[in-house]
mmCIF file of C-alpha atoms in Angstrom:
data_model
loop_
_atom_site.group_PDB
_atom_site.id
_atom_site.type_symbol
_atom_site.label_atom_id
_atom_site.label_comp_id
_atom_site.label_asym_id
_atom_site.label_seq_id
_atom_site.Cartn_x
_atom_site.Cartn_y
_atom_site.Cartn_z
ATOM 1 C CA MET S 900 -153.455 -85.150 -77.652
ATOM 2 C CA ALA S 901 -151.667 -88.069 -79.415
ATOM 3 C CA LYS S 902 -152.463 -90.470 -76.872
ATOM 4 C CA ARG S 903 -156.036 -89.451 -77.002
ATOM 5 C CA GLY S 904 -155.740 -90.509 -80.773
ATOM 6 C CA GLU S 905 -156.132 -86.596 -81.484
ATOM 7 C CA SER S 906 -152.743 -86.608 -83.322
ATOM 8 C CA HIS S 907 -154.292 -85.450 -86.524
ATOM 9 C CA ARG S 908 -155.928 -82.366 -85.063
ATOM 10 C CA ALA S 909 -152.803 -81.709 -83.034
ATOM 11 C CA LEU S 910 -150.624 -81.179 -86.322
ATOM 12 C CA LYS S 911 -153.391 -79.156 -87.600
ATOM 13 C CA PHE S 912 -153.207 -77.101 -84.685
ATOM 14 C CA ALA S 913 -149.371 -76.713 -85.217
ATOM 15 C CA LEU S 914 -149.667 -76.076 -88.865
ATOM 16 C CA TYR S 915 -152.084 -73.397 -88.630
ATOM 17 C CA SER S 916 -150.507 -71.699 -85.544
ATOM 18 C CA SER S 917 -147.051 -71.812 -87.505
ATOM 19 C CA VAL S 918 -148.611 -69.985 -90.169
ATOM 20 C CA THR S 919 -150.379 -67.524 -88.704
ATOM 21 C CA GLY S 920 -147.663 -66.538 -86.286
ATOM 22 C CA ASP S 921 -145.127 -66.117 -88.996
ATOM 23 C CA THR S 922 -147.431 -64.233 -91.041
ATOM 24 C CA ILE S 923 -148.202 -61.695 -88.232
ATOM 25 C CA SER S 924 -144.313 -61.514 -87.788
ATOM 26 C CA ASP S 925 -143.846 -60.706 -91.280
ATOM 27 C CA LEU S 926 -146.439 -57.712 -91.120
ATOM 28 C CA LEU S 927 -144.855 -56.535 -87.911
ATOM 29 C CA LEU S 928 -141.452 -56.481 -89.899
ATOM 30 C CA ILE S 929 -142.649 -54.604 -92.521
ATOM 31 C CA VAL S 930 -144.322 -51.994 -90.194
ATOM 32 C CA LEU S 931 -141.357 -51.797 -87.600
ATOM 33 C CA VAL S 932 -138.138 -52.309 -89.385
ATOM 34 C CA VAL S 933 -137.307 -48.814 -89.604
ATOM 35 C CA PRO S 934 -138.499 -47.518 -86.189
ATOM 36 C CA PHE S 935 -136.979 -50.404 -84.183
ATOM 37 C CA ALA S 936 -133.546 -49.653 -85.466
ATOM 38 C CA ALA S 937 -133.376 -46.526 -82.970
ATOM 39 C CA ILE S 938 -134.448 -48.723 -80.044
ATOM 40 C CA ALA S 939 -132.310 -51.837 -80.796
ATOM 41 C CA LEU S 940 -129.052 -49.661 -80.893
ATOM 42 C CA GLN S 941 -129.626 -49.014 -77.086
ATOM 43 C CA PHE S 942 -129.500 -52.656 -75.919
ATOM 44 C CA GLY S 943 -126.395 -53.630 -74.454
ATOM 45 C CA PRO S 944 -124.677 -56.538 -71.954
ATOM 46 C CA LEU S 945 -127.086 -55.030 -69.159
ATOM 47 C CA GLU S 946 -130.294 -55.525 -71.016
ATOM 48 C CA TYR S 947 -129.274 -58.879 -72.718
ATOM 49 C CA THR S 948 -128.585 -60.477 -69.079
ATOM 50 C CA ALA S 949 -131.647 -59.058 -67.789
ATOM 51 C CA VAL S 950 -133.771 -60.986 -70.701
ATOM 52 C CA LEU S 951 -131.934 -63.982 -69.942
ATOM 53 C CA ILE S 952 -132.365 -63.923 -66.077
ATOM 54 C CA PHE S 953 -135.999 -63.285 -67.048
ATOM 55 C CA ALA S 954 -136.006 -66.512 -69.170
ATOM 56 C CA PHE S 955 -134.509 -68.619 -66.610
ATOM 57 C CA VAL S 956 -136.999 -67.617 -63.646
ATOM 58 C CA LEU S 957 -140.028 -68.202 -66.141
ATOM 59 C CA LEU S 958 -138.383 -71.478 -67.247
ATOM 60 C CA ALA S 959 -138.003 -72.559 -63.601
ATOM 61 C CA GLY S 960 -141.787 -71.510 -62.915
ATOM 62 C CA ILE S 961 -143.230 -73.547 -65.729
ATOM 63 C CA SER S 962 -141.321 -76.770 -65.195
ATOM 64 C CA GLY S 963 -144.077 -78.578 -63.437
ATOM 65 C CA ASP S 964 -144.792 -78.779 -59.600
ATOM 66 C CA SER S 965 -141.112 -78.432 -58.648
ATOM 67 C CA PRO S 966 -139.409 -75.117 -59.648
ATOM 68 C CA VAL S 967 -136.135 -76.899 -57.830
ATOM 69 C CA LYS S 968 -136.092 -79.320 -60.621
ATOM 70 C CA GLY S 969 -136.201 -76.824 -63.149
ATOM 71 C CA LEU S 970 -133.584 -74.622 -61.636
ATOM 72 C CA ILE S 971 -131.392 -77.636 -61.557
ATOM 73 C CA ALA S 972 -131.786 -78.196 -65.235
ATOM 74 C CA ILE S 973 -130.999 -74.745 -65.905
ATOM 75 C CA SER S 974 -127.769 -74.876 -63.858
ATOM 76 C CA VAL S 975 -126.658 -77.964 -65.670
ATOM 77 C CA GLY S 976 -127.447 -76.308 -69.078
ATOM 78 C CA VAL S 977 -125.388 -73.133 -68.126
ATOM 79 C CA PHE S 978 -122.512 -75.560 -66.773
ATOM 80 C CA LEU S 979 -122.619 -77.566 -70.191
ATOM 81 C CA SER S 980 -122.457 -74.175 -72.204
ATOM 82 C CA THR S 981 -119.211 -73.292 -70.518
ATOM 83 C CA ILE S 982 -117.377 -76.180 -72.099
ATOM 84 C CA GLY S 983 -115.080 -74.776 -74.971
ATOM 85 C CA LEU S 984 -112.792 -71.882 -75.635
ATOM 86 C CA ASP S 985 -113.090 -68.714 -73.366
ATOM 87 C CA PRO S 986 -114.644 -65.867 -75.460
ATOM 88 C CA VAL S 987 -112.428 -63.474 -73.796
ATOM 89 C CA ASP S 988 -108.994 -64.895 -73.412
ATOM 90 C CA GLY S 989 -109.330 -67.890 -75.492
ATOM 91 C CA SER S 990 -108.199 -70.212 -72.553
ATOM 92 C CA GLN S 991 -109.452 -73.890 -72.566
ATOM 93 C CA ARG S 992 -112.594 -74.767 -70.237
ATOM 94 C CA MET S 993 -113.014 -78.554 -69.506
ATOM 95 C CA THR S 994 -111.804 -79.346 -73.219
ATOM 96 C CA PHE S 995 -109.538 -82.226 -71.987
ATOM 97 C CA ASN S 996 -107.203 -81.207 -74.936
ATOM 98 C CA GLU S 997 -109.825 -82.583 -77.325
ATOM 99 C CA VAL S 998 -110.039 -80.252 -80.364
ATOM 100 C CA ASN S 999 -113.888 -81.220 -81.035
ATOM 101 C CA LEU S 1000 -114.722 -79.449 -77.888
ATOM 102 C CA TYR S 1001 -112.914 -76.200 -78.660
ATOM 103 C CA ASP S 1002 -116.272 -74.855 -80.055
ATOM 104 C CA GLY S 1003 -118.320 -76.396 -77.140
ATOM 105 C CA LEU S 1004 -120.963 -79.263 -77.153
ATOM 106 C CA PRO S 1005 -122.863 -79.388 -80.505
ATOM 107 C CA LEU S 1006 -126.232 -78.173 -79.816
ATOM 108 C CA ILE S 1007 -127.790 -80.645 -82.199
ATOM 109 C CA SER S 1008 -125.933 -83.806 -80.933
ATOM 110 C CA LEU S 1009 -127.157 -82.554 -77.157
ATOM 111 C CA ALA S 1010 -130.727 -82.084 -78.031
ATOM 112 C CA VAL S 1011 -131.018 -85.435 -79.909
ATOM 113 C CA GLY S 1012 -129.228 -86.966 -77.008
ATOM 114 C CA ALA S 1013 -131.082 -85.375 -74.226
ATOM 115 C CA LEU S 1014 -134.588 -85.207 -75.803
ATOM 116 C CA ALA S 1015 -135.169 -87.564 -78.772
ATOM 117 C CA MET S 1016 -133.010 -90.531 -76.993
ATOM 118 C CA ALA S 1017 -134.862 -90.090 -73.940
ATOM 119 C CA SER S 1018 -138.270 -90.475 -75.352
ATOM 120 C CA VAL S 1019 -137.049 -93.510 -77.584
ATOM 121 C CA LEU S 1020 -135.788 -95.112 -74.542
ATOM 122 C CA GLY S 1021 -139.142 -94.415 -72.457
ATOM 123 C CA GLN S 1022 -141.200 -95.512 -75.139
ATOM 124 C CA ILE S 1023 -138.916 -98.856 -75.419
ATOM 125 C CA PHE S 1024 -139.442 -99.713 -71.498
ATOM 126 C CA ASP S 1025 -143.181 -99.238 -71.753
ATOM 127 C CA MET S 1026 -143.282 -101.550 -74.664
ATOM 128 C CA TRP S 1027 -141.286 -104.025 -72.691
ATOM 129 C CA ARG S 1028 -143.526 -103.540 -69.582
ATOM 130 C CA GLY S 1029 -146.690 -104.346 -71.613
ATOM 131 C CA GLY S 1030 -147.280 -100.984 -73.635
ATOM 132 C CA GLU S 1031 -149.875 -98.677 -73.711
ATOM 133 C CA LYS S 1032 -153.342 -99.401 -74.611
ATOM 134 C CA ARG S 1033 -153.801 -98.963 -78.399
ATOM 135 C CA LEU S 1034 -157.096 -97.797 -79.833
ATOM 136 C CA SER S 1035 -159.035 -100.244 -81.911
ATOM 137 C CA GLY S 1036 -160.113 -99.629 -85.542
ATOM 138 C CA GLU S 1037 -163.573 -98.661 -84.363
ATOM 139 C CA GLU S 1038 -162.564 -96.417 -81.431
ATOM 140 C CA PHE S 1039 -160.107 -94.671 -83.943
ATOM 141 C CA ALA S 1040 -162.964 -94.052 -86.550
ATOM 142 C CA ARG S 1041 -164.988 -92.217 -83.904
ATOM 143 C CA ILE S 1042 -162.179 -89.917 -83.029
ATOM 144 C CA LYS S 1043 -162.599 -86.309 -84.132
ATOM 145 C CA THR S 1044 -159.881 -85.401 -86.785
ATOM 146 C CA ARG S 1045 -161.359 -82.346 -88.346
ATOM 147 C CA LEU S 1046 -160.251 -78.733 -87.168
ATOM 148 C CA PRO S 1047 -162.758 -75.975 -88.186
ATOM 149 C CA ILE S 1048 -161.184 -72.696 -89.041
ATOM 150 C CA GLY S 1049 -163.412 -71.212 -86.460
ATOM 151 C CA GLU S 1050 -162.394 -73.609 -83.773
ATOM 152 C CA PHE S 1051 -158.849 -72.662 -84.271
ATOM 153 C CA PHE S 1052 -159.404 -69.054 -84.195
ATOM 154 C CA SER S 1053 -161.598 -69.243 -81.247
ATOM 155 C CA HIS S 1054 -157.719 -69.044 -79.514
ATOM 156 C CA TRP S 1055 -157.285 -65.860 -81.206
ATOM 157 C CA LYS S 1056 -155.884 -64.389 -77.964
ATOM 158 C CA THR S 1057 -153.218 -67.246 -77.471
ATOM 159 C CA ILE S 1058 -152.257 -66.816 -81.096
ATOM 160 C CA GLY S 1059 -151.855 -62.927 -80.978
ATOM 161 C CA ARG S 1060 -150.235 -63.062 -77.709
ATOM 162 C CA SER S 1061 -147.653 -65.805 -78.770
ATOM 163 C CA ALA S 1062 -147.299 -64.127 -82.006
ATOM 164 C CA LEU S 1063 -146.065 -60.822 -80.404
ATOM 165 C CA ILE S 1064 -143.984 -62.685 -77.817
ATOM 166 C CA GLY S 1065 -142.159 -64.371 -80.563
ATOM 167 C CA SER S 1066 -141.625 -61.192 -82.848
ATOM 168 C CA GLY S 1067 -140.285 -59.392 -79.800
ATOM 169 C CA VAL S 1068 -137.690 -62.074 -79.177
ATOM 170 C CA GLY S 1069 -136.695 -62.201 -82.842
ATOM 171 C CA MET S 1070 -136.156 -58.614 -82.846
ATOM 172 C CA LEU S 1071 -133.289 -59.074 -80.310
ATOM 173 C CA PRO S 1072 -130.249 -60.604 -81.964
ATOM 174 C CA GLY S 1073 -129.154 -64.238 -80.888
ATOM 175 C CA LEU S 1074 -132.099 -65.169 -78.545
ATOM 176 C CA GLY S 1075 -133.755 -67.652 -80.752
ATOM 177 C CA VAL S 1076 -136.748 -69.624 -81.153
ATOM 178 C CA THR S 1077 -136.345 -71.927 -77.865
ATOM 179 C CA LEU S 1078 -136.444 -69.078 -75.824
ATOM 180 C CA ALA S 1079 -139.381 -67.481 -77.563
ATOM 181 C CA ALA S 1080 -141.516 -70.811 -77.319
ATOM 182 C CA PHE S 1081 -140.571 -71.401 -73.538
ATOM 183 C CA LEU S 1082 -141.512 -67.626 -72.713
ATOM 184 C CA SER S 1083 -144.715 -68.050 -74.844
ATOM 185 C CA TYR S 1084 -145.649 -71.580 -73.449
ATOM 186 C CA GLY S 1085 -145.207 -70.127 -69.763
ATOM 187 C CA THR S 1086 -147.358 -67.024 -70.303
ATOM 188 C CA ALA S 1087 -150.138 -68.904 -72.015
ATOM 189 C CA ARG S 1088 -150.168 -71.455 -69.221
ATOM 190 C CA ARG S 1089 -150.320 -68.684 -66.748
ATOM 191 C CA ALA S 1090 -153.137 -66.819 -68.765
ATOM 192 C CA SER S 1091 -155.387 -69.837 -68.946
ATOM 193 C CA LYS S 1092 -158.128 -70.415 -66.582
ATOM 194 C CA THR S 1093 -157.029 -74.251 -66.693
ATOM 195 C CA PRO S 1094 -153.319 -74.280 -66.170
ATOM 196 C CA GLU S 1095 -153.333 -77.900 -65.064
ATOM 197 C CA THR S 1096 -154.618 -79.338 -68.302
ATOM 198 C CA PHE S 1097 -151.220 -77.954 -70.079
ATOM 199 C CA GLY S 1098 -149.068 -81.116 -71.135
ATOM 200 C CA LYS S 1099 -152.475 -83.203 -70.832
ATOM 201 C CA GLY S 1100 -154.078 -82.349 -74.173
ATOM 202 C CA ASN S 1101 -154.605 -78.516 -74.036
ATOM 203 C CA PRO S 1102 -154.264 -77.353 -77.651
ATOM 204 C CA GLU S 1103 -153.247 -73.932 -76.521
ATOM 205 C CA GLY S 1104 -149.838 -75.412 -75.467
ATOM 206 C CA ILE S 1105 -149.311 -76.247 -79.022
ATOM 207 C CA ILE S 1106 -150.558 -72.771 -80.432
ATOM 208 C CA ALA S 1107 -148.450 -71.082 -77.970
ATOM 209 C CA THR S 1108 -145.214 -72.434 -79.002
ATOM 210 C CA GLU S 1109 -145.711 -72.908 -82.662
ATOM 211 C CA ALA S 1110 -146.948 -69.473 -83.097
ATOM 212 C CA ALA S 1111 -144.179 -68.036 -81.237
ATOM 213 C CA ASN S 1112 -141.157 -69.866 -82.551
ATOM 214 C CA SER S 1113 -142.381 -69.369 -86.047
ATOM 215 C CA ALA S 1114 -143.045 -65.544 -85.520
ATOM 216 C CA VAL S 1115 -139.199 -65.255 -84.695
ATOM 217 C CA VAL S 1116 -138.399 -66.084 -88.386
ATOM 218 C CA GLY S 1117 -139.839 -62.811 -89.747
ATOM 219 C CA ALA S 1118 -138.710 -60.579 -86.629
ATOM 220 C CA ASN S 1119 -135.321 -62.003 -86.967
ATOM 221 C CA LEU S 1120 -134.531 -60.002 -90.218
ATOM 222 C CA VAL S 1121 -135.433 -56.541 -88.281
ATOM 223 C CA PRO S 1122 -131.845 -56.285 -86.769
ATOM 224 C CA THR S 1123 -130.441 -57.989 -90.022
ATOM 225 C CA ILE S 1124 -131.746 -54.950 -92.326
ATOM 226 C CA ALA S 1125 -131.776 -52.239 -89.537
ATOM 227 C CA LEU S 1126 -128.587 -52.761 -88.033
ATOM 228 C CA GLY S 1127 -126.697 -55.268 -90.027
ATOM 229 C CA VAL S 1128 -126.333 -57.504 -87.072
ATOM 230 C CA PRO S 1129 -127.815 -61.192 -87.741
ATOM 231 C CA GLY S 1130 -130.743 -62.169 -85.646
ATOM 232 C CA ASN S 1131 -129.936 -65.841 -86.296
ATOM 233 C CA ILE S 1132 -127.900 -68.380 -88.302
ATOM 234 C CA ALA S 1133 -130.047 -67.971 -91.268
ATOM 235 C CA ALA S 1134 -129.869 -64.199 -91.443
ATOM 236 C CA ALA S 1135 -126.192 -64.336 -91.022
ATOM 237 C CA LEU S 1136 -126.115 -66.509 -94.107
ATOM 238 C CA LEU S 1137 -128.597 -63.735 -95.721
ATOM 239 C CA ILE S 1138 -126.116 -61.055 -94.854
ATOM 240 C CA GLY S 1139 -123.280 -62.988 -96.474
ATOM 241 C CA ALA S 1140 -125.406 -63.363 -99.765
ATOM 242 C CA PHE S 1141 -126.009 -59.440 -99.577
ATOM 243 C CA ILE S 1142 -122.266 -58.649 -99.140
ATOM 244 C CA ILE S 1143 -121.214 -61.042 -102.016
ATOM 245 C CA HIS S 1144 -123.724 -59.097 -104.430
ATOM 246 C CA GLY S 1145 -122.260 -55.739 -102.999
ATOM 247 C CA ILE S 1146 -125.107 -54.765 -100.757
ATOM 248 C CA VAL S 1147 -124.254 -53.734 -97.074
ATOM 249 C CA PRO S 1148 -126.858 -54.412 -94.304
ATOM 250 C CA GLY S 1149 -127.513 -51.528 -92.075
ATOM 251 C CA PRO S 1150 -129.550 -48.561 -91.465
ATOM 252 C CA PHE S 1151 -129.100 -47.306 -95.027
ATOM 253 C CA MET S 1152 -130.057 -50.485 -96.746
ATOM 254 C CA MET S 1153 -133.737 -49.525 -97.030
ATOM 255 C CA THR S 1154 -132.814 -46.087 -98.779
ATOM 256 C CA MET S 1155 -130.277 -47.666 -101.382
ATOM 257 C CA HIS S 1156 -132.037 -50.999 -101.752
ATOM 258 C CA GLY S 1157 -135.695 -50.498 -101.065
ATOM 259 C CA GLU S 1158 -137.159 -52.386 -103.962
ATOM 260 C CA LEU S 1159 -135.055 -55.374 -102.750
ATOM 261 C CA ILE S 1160 -136.001 -55.356 -99.290
ATOM 262 C CA TYR S 1161 -139.858 -55.193 -100.400
ATOM 263 C CA ALA S 1162 -139.429 -57.945 -102.642
ATOM 264 C CA LEU S 1163 -137.916 -60.095 -99.587
ATOM 265 C CA PHE S 1164 -140.878 -59.021 -97.676
ATOM 266 C CA ALA S 1165 -143.290 -60.104 -100.313
ATOM 267 C CA SER S 1166 -141.595 -63.559 -100.851
ATOM 268 C CA MET S 1167 -141.776 -64.246 -97.121
ATOM 269 C CA LEU S 1168 -145.448 -63.658 -97.174
ATOM 270 C CA MET S 1169 -145.881 -66.116 -100.345
ATOM 271 C CA ALA S 1170 -143.533 -68.499 -98.351
ATOM 272 C CA ASN S 1171 -146.203 -68.756 -95.762
ATOM 273 C CA GLY S 1172 -148.908 -69.734 -98.236
ATOM 274 C CA VAL S 1173 -146.732 -72.321 -99.550
ATOM 275 C CA HIS S 1174 -145.992 -73.459 -96.175
ATOM 276 C CA LEU S 1175 -149.672 -73.865 -95.438
ATOM 277 C CA ILE S 1176 -150.599 -75.887 -98.653
ATOM 278 C CA ILE S 1177 -147.531 -78.108 -98.471
ATOM 279 C CA GLY S 1178 -148.347 -78.708 -94.621
ATOM 280 C CA LYS S 1179 -152.238 -79.526 -95.489
ATOM 281 C CA LEU S 1180 -150.835 -81.895 -98.327
ATOM 282 C CA GLY S 1181 -148.526 -83.474 -95.865
#
C-alpha cells in the first residue's frame, strides 16, 4: 500500500484494527476471566507442544510459494533458540563460555538485525541501482487518503476472526503477540477469495495482524488474574506490583479484590479511547 502511495490509509487500517481488536479482547476478558480458569488449569506440556507444532506448520504454509523455505526458516529459528543454558540441567549450549549468551540470543537484537537491517540494506541497494519510481506531487495529490469507517467495518469478518484468534492465543501463558499475528494472517489469507493479493496491497493483511496482536494484550490478563500465571512480560510486572501491595493473584483475587479488578478493566477500556485519539493525532 505504501508503494502505491496509500501509506496514510495503511496506517489508519492499522490504528482502527488495533483499537477494535484490543476492545473486543477487553470485553472477552471481562466475560471469560472466571470460567477460563477451569479450562486453563488442564493445559500441560502436551497441549503447549501441539499448539507450537500447529503454529510451525501454519508458518510454513503461509511463507510464500515455497513451504520448504518456511520450514528452513523455522528450523534456523528453533536452532538459534537453543543457545544458552539448558533449562533442565543448566549445562551450556553453544555459548562458547561467553557470559552474555547464557540467557540466549537477545530477541530484540535478533529481530532488528534480521528484519530491520535487512530492509534498510535492501532499500540502500535499490537506491544504488537507480531506485524506485517516486510519485510526483500531482500524482500524490490524486491518491485517496481517507478511510471511511464504513469501509473499515466492511471487513468485519476479518476483524472479528482476528480478534478472537488473538484473544485465544493471549489466554495461553507465554505464547505472545508474534504467534497470534502469524496465525491470524495465515487464517485470513486462507479464508480470502483472493489470497494472491496478500502482501501486494490487500488491507486485510494489516487488519488481521494488527487486530490479533492487539487482542493478545487484554486476554493476557486472563491467566494473570485467574491463575496467577503471567501471560507476558507486562503481566509479570503487573503481578510484581500486586504483590508489593499485598495482593496475591490467583483464583481468589476476584472475590477478595473485585473492585480493583474491575477498575483495571475500566482503565483498559479507557486506554483504548486514548490510543485512538493519540493515533489519530499522530
